[in-house]
PDB file of C-alpha atoms in Angstrom:
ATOM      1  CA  UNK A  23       0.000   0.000   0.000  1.00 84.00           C
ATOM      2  CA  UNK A  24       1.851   3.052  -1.475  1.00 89.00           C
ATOM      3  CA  UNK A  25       1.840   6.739   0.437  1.00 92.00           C
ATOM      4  CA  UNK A  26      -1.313   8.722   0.210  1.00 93.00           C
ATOM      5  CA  UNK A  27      -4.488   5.902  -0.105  1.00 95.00           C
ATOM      6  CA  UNK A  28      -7.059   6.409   1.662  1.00 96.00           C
ATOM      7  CA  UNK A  29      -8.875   3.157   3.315  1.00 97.00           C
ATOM      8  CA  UNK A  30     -12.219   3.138   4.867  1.00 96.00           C
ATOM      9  CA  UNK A  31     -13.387   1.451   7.982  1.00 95.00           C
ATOM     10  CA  UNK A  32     -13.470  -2.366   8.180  1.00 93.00           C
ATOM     11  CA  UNK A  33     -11.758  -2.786   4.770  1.00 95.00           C
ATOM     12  CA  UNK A  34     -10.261  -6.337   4.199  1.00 94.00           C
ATOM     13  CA  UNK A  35      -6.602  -6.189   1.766  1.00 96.00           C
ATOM     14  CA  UNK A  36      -5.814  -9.519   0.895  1.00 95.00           C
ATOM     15  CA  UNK A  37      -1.940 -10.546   0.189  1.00 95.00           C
ATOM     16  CA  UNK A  38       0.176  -9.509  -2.445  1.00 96.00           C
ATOM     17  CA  UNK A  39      -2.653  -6.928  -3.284  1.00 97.00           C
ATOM     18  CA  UNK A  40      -0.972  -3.659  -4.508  1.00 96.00           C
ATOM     19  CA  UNK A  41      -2.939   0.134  -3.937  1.00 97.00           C
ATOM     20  CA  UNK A  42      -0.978   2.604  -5.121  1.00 97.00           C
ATOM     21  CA  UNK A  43      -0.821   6.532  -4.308  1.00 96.00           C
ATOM     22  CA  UNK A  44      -4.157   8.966  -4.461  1.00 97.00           C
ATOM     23  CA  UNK A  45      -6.396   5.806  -4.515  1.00 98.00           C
ATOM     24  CA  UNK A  46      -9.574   6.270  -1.982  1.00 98.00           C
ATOM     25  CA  UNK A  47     -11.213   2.655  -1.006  1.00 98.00           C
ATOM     26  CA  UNK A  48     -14.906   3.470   0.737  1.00 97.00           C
ATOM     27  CA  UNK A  49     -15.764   1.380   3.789  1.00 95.00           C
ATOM     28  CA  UNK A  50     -16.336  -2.094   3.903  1.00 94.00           C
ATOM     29  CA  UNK A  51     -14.614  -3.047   0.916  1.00 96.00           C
ATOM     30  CA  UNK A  52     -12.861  -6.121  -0.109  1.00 96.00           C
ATOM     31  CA  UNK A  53      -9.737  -5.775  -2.459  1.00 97.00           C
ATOM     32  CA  UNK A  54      -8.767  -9.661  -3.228  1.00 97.00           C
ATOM     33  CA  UNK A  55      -5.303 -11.318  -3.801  1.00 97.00           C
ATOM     34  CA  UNK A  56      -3.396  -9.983  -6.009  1.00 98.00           C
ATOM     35  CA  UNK A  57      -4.929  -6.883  -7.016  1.00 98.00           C
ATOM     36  CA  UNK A  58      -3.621  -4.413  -8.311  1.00 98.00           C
ATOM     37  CA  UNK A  59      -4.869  -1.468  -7.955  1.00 98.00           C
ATOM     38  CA  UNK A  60      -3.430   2.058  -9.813  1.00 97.00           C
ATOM     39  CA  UNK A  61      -2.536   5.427  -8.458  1.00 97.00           C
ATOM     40  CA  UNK A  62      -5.789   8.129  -8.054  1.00 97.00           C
ATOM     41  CA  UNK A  63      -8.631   5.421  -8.166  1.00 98.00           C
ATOM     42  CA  UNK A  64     -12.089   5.664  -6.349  1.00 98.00           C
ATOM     43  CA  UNK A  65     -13.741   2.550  -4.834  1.00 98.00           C
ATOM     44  CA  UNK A  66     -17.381   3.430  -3.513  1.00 97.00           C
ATOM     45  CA  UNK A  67     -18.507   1.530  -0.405  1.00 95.00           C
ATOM     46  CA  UNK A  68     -19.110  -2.230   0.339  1.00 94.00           C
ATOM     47  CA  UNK A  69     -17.170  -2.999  -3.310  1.00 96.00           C
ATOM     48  CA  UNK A  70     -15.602  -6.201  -3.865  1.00 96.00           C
ATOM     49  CA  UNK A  71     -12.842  -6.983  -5.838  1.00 98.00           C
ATOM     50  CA  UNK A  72     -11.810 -10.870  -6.365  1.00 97.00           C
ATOM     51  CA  UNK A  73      -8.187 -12.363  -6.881  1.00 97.00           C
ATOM     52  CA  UNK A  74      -6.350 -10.748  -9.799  1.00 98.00           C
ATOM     53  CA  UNK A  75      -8.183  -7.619 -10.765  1.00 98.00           C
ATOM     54  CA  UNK A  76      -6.244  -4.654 -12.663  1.00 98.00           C
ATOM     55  CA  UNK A  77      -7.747  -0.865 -12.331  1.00 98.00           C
ATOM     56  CA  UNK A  78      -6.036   1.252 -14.462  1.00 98.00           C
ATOM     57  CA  UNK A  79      -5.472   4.834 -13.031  1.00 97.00           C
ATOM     58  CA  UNK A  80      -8.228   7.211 -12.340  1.00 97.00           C
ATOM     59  CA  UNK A  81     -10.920   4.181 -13.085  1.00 98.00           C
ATOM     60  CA  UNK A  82     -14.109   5.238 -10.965  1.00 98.00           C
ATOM     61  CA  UNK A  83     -15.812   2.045  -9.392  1.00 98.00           C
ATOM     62  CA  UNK A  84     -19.249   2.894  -7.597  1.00 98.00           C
ATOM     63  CA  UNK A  85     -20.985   1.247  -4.462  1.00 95.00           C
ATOM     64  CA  UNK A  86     -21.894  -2.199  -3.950  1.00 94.00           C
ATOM     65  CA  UNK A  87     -19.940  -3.514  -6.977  1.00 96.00           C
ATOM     66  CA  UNK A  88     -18.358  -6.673  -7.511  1.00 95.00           C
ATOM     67  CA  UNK A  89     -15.937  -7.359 -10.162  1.00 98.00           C
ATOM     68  CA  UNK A  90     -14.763 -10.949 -10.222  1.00 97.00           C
ATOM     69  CA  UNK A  91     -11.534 -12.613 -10.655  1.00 98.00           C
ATOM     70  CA  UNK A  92      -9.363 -11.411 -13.359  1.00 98.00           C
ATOM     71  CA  UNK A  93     -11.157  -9.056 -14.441  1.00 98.00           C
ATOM     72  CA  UNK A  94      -9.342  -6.009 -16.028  1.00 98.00           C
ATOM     73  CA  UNK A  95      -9.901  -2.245 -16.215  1.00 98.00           C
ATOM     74  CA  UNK A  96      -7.503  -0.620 -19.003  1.00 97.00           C
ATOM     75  CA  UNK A  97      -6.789   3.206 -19.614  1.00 96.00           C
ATOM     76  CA  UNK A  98      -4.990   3.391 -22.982  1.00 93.00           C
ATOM     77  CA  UNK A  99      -6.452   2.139 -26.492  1.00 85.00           C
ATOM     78  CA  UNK A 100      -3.077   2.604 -28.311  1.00 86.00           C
ATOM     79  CA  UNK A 101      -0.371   1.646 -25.461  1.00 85.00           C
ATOM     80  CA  UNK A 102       2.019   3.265 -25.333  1.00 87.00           C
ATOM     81  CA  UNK A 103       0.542   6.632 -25.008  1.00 85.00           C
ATOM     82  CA  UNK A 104       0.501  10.137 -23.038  1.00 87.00           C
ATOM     83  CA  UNK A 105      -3.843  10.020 -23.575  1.00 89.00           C
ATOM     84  CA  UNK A 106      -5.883   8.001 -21.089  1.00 92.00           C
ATOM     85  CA  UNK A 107      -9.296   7.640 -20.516  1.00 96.00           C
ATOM     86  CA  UNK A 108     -10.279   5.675 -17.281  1.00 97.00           C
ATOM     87  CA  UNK A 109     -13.051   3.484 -17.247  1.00 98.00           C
ATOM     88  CA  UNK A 110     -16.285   3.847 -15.171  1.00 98.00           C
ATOM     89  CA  UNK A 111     -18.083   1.615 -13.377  1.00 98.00           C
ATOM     90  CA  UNK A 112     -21.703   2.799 -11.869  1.00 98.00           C
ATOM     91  CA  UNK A 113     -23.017   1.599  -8.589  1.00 96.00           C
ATOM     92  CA  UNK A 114     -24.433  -2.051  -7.678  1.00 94.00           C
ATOM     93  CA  UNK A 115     -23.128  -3.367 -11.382  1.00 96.00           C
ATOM     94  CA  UNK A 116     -21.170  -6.713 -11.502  1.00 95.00           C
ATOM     95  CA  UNK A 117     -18.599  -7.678 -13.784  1.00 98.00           C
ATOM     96  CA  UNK A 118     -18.005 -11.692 -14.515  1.00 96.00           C
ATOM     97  CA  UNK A 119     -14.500 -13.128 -14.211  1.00 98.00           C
ATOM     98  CA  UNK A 120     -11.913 -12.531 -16.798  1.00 98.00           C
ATOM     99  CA  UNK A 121     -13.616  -9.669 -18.937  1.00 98.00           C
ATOM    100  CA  UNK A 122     -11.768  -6.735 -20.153  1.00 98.00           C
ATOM    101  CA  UNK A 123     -13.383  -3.450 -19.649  1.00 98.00           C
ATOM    102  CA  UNK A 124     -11.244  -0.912 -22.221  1.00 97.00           C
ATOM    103  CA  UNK A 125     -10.337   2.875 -21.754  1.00 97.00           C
ATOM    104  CA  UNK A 126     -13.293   5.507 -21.733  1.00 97.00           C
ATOM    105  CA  UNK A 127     -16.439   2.905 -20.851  1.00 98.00           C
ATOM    106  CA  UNK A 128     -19.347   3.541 -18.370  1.00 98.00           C
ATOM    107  CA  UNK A 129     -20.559   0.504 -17.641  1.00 98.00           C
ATOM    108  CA  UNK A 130     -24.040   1.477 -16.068  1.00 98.00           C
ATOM    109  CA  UNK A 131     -25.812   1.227 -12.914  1.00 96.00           C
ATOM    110  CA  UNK A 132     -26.622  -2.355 -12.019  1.00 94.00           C
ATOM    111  CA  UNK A 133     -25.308  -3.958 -15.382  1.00 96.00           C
ATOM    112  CA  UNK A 134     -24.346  -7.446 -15.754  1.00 95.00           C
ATOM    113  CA  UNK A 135     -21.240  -8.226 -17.517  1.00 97.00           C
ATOM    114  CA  UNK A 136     -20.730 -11.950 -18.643  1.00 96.00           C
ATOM    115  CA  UNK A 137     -17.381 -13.760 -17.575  1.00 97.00           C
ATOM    116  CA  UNK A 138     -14.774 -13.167 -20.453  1.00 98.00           C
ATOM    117  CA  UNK A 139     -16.415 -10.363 -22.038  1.00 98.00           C
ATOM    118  CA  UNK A 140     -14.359  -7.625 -24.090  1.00 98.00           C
ATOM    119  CA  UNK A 141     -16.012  -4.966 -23.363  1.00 98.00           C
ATOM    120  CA  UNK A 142     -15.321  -1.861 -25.815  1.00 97.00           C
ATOM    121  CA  UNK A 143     -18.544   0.519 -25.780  1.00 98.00           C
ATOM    122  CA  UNK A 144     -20.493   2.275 -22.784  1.00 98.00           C
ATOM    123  CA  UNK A 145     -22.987  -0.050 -21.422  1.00 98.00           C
ATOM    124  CA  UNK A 146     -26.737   1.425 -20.194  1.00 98.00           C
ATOM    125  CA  UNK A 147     -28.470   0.843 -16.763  1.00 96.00           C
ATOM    126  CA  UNK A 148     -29.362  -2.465 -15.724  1.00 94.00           C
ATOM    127  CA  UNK A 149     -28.844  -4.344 -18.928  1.00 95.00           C
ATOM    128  CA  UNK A 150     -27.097  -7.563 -19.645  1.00 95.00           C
ATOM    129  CA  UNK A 151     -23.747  -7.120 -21.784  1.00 97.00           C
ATOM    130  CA  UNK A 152     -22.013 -10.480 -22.573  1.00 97.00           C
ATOM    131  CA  UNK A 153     -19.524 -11.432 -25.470  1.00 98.00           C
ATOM    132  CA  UNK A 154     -16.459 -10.193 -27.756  1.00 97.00           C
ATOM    133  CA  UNK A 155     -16.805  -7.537 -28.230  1.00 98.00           C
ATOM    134  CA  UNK A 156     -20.030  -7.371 -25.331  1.00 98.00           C
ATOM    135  CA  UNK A 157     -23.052  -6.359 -26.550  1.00 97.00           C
ATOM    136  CA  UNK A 158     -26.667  -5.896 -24.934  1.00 97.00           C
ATOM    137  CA  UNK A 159     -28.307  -8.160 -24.520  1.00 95.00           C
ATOM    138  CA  UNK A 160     -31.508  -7.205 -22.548  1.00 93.00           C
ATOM    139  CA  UNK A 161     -32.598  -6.175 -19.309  1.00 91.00           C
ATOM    140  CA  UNK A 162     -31.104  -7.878 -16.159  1.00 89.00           C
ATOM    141  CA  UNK A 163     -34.234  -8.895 -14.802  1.00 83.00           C
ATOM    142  CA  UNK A 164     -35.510 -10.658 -18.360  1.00 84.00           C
ATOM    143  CA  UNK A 165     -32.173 -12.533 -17.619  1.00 77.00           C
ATOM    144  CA  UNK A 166     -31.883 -13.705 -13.976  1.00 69.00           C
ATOM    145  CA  UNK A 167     -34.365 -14.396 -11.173  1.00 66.00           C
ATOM    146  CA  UNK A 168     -31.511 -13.091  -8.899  1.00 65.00           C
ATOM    147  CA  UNK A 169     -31.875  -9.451  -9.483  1.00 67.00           C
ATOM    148  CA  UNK A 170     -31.353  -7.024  -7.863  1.00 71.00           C
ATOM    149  CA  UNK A 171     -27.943  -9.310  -6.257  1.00 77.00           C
ATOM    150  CA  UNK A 172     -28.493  -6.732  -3.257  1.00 77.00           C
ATOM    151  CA  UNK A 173     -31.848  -8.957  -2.610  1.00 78.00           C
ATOM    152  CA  UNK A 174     -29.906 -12.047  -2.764  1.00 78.00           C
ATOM    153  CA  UNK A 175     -27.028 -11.575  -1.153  1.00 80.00           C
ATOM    154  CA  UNK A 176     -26.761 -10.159   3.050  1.00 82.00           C
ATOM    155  CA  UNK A 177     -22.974 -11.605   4.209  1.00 83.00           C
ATOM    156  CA  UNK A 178     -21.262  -7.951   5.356  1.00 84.00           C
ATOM    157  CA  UNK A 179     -23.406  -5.791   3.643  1.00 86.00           C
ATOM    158  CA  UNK A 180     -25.709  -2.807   5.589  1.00 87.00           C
ATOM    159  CA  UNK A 181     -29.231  -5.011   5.246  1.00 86.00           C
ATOM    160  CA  UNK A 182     -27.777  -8.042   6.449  1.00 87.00           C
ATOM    161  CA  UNK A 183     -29.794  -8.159   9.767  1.00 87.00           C
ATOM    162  CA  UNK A 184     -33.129  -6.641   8.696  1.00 88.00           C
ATOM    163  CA  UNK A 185     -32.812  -7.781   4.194  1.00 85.00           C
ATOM    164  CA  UNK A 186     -32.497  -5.594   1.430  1.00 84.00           C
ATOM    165  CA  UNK A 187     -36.133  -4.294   1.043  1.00 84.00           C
ATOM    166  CA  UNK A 188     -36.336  -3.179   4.223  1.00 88.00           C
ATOM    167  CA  UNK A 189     -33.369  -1.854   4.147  1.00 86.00           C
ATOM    168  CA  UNK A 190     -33.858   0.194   0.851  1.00 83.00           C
ATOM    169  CA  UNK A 191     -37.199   1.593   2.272  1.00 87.00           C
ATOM    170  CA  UNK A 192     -35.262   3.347   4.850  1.00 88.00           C
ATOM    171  CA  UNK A 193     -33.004   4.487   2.402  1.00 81.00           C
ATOM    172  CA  UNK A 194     -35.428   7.001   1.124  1.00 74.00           C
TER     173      UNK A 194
END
């Protein structure tokens, strides 16, 4: 962990994970085994990242996301180069192991990305993207019974003791 991050309360680093300088991890995160993690990134609060995950510099990840293993964040579509263009990732989205997520993309609130996509174009809200190059594919619900995750899922999260409706009621 280089000079200058910023780590929330009851953050869990795993080993061999690498955050460098001007990066700001929200609370209740979960940076995997060997991450690695650039200078002057944002990580919104109760985000998980799994073994192996790359964030290129300035890449913007919102609350309640999970990106799984291997899964890679770039900044430069013609390495080497002095022009970047960080990608973002919107609140309670999830991106499936081993997909690429190039320079300049907003992937949406609440998307879906399949494992091994390539993902080279913004994604909207709440839509299923899978493939190479990733594509829509339709709305997350029309895809999975397990939407919103948030509903599905309680282990260290803010609803855990009272469940994600209620929770989200009091929310507003």
């Amino acid at each position: 962990i280089y000079q200058g991050v910023q780590i929330g309360d009851n953050c869990h680093i795993s080993h061999h994970a690498i955050i460098r300088s001007h990066t700001a991890i929200g609370h209740s995160c979960s940076i995997g085994t060997q991450c690695d993690v650039q200078e002057s990134v944002v990580i919104g609060n109760y985000s998980r990242l799994h073994s192996g995950v790359f964030l290129a510099p300035g890449t913007t990840i919102g609350r309640y996301v999970w990106i799984g293993p291997r899964t890679t964040l770039t900044d430069d579509k013609h390495p080497p180069s002095t022009i970047s263009a960080a990608p973002v990732v919107d609140d309670e989205a999830v991106l499936g192991a081993a997909s690429t997520i190039l320079p300049g993309v907003h992937i949406g609130r609440g998307v879906l990305i399949g494992a091994g996509s390539v993902v080279t174009k913004s994604i909207d809200q709440y839509m299923v993207a899978y493939g190479n190059p990733a594509r829509p594919k339709g709305h997350v619900q029309t895809f999975s019974q397990h939407t919103p995750w948030m509903a599905h899922f309680t282990r260290g999260m803010p609803w855990e003791k009272i469940g994600y409706e209620a929770w989200k009621e009091r929310q507003t």
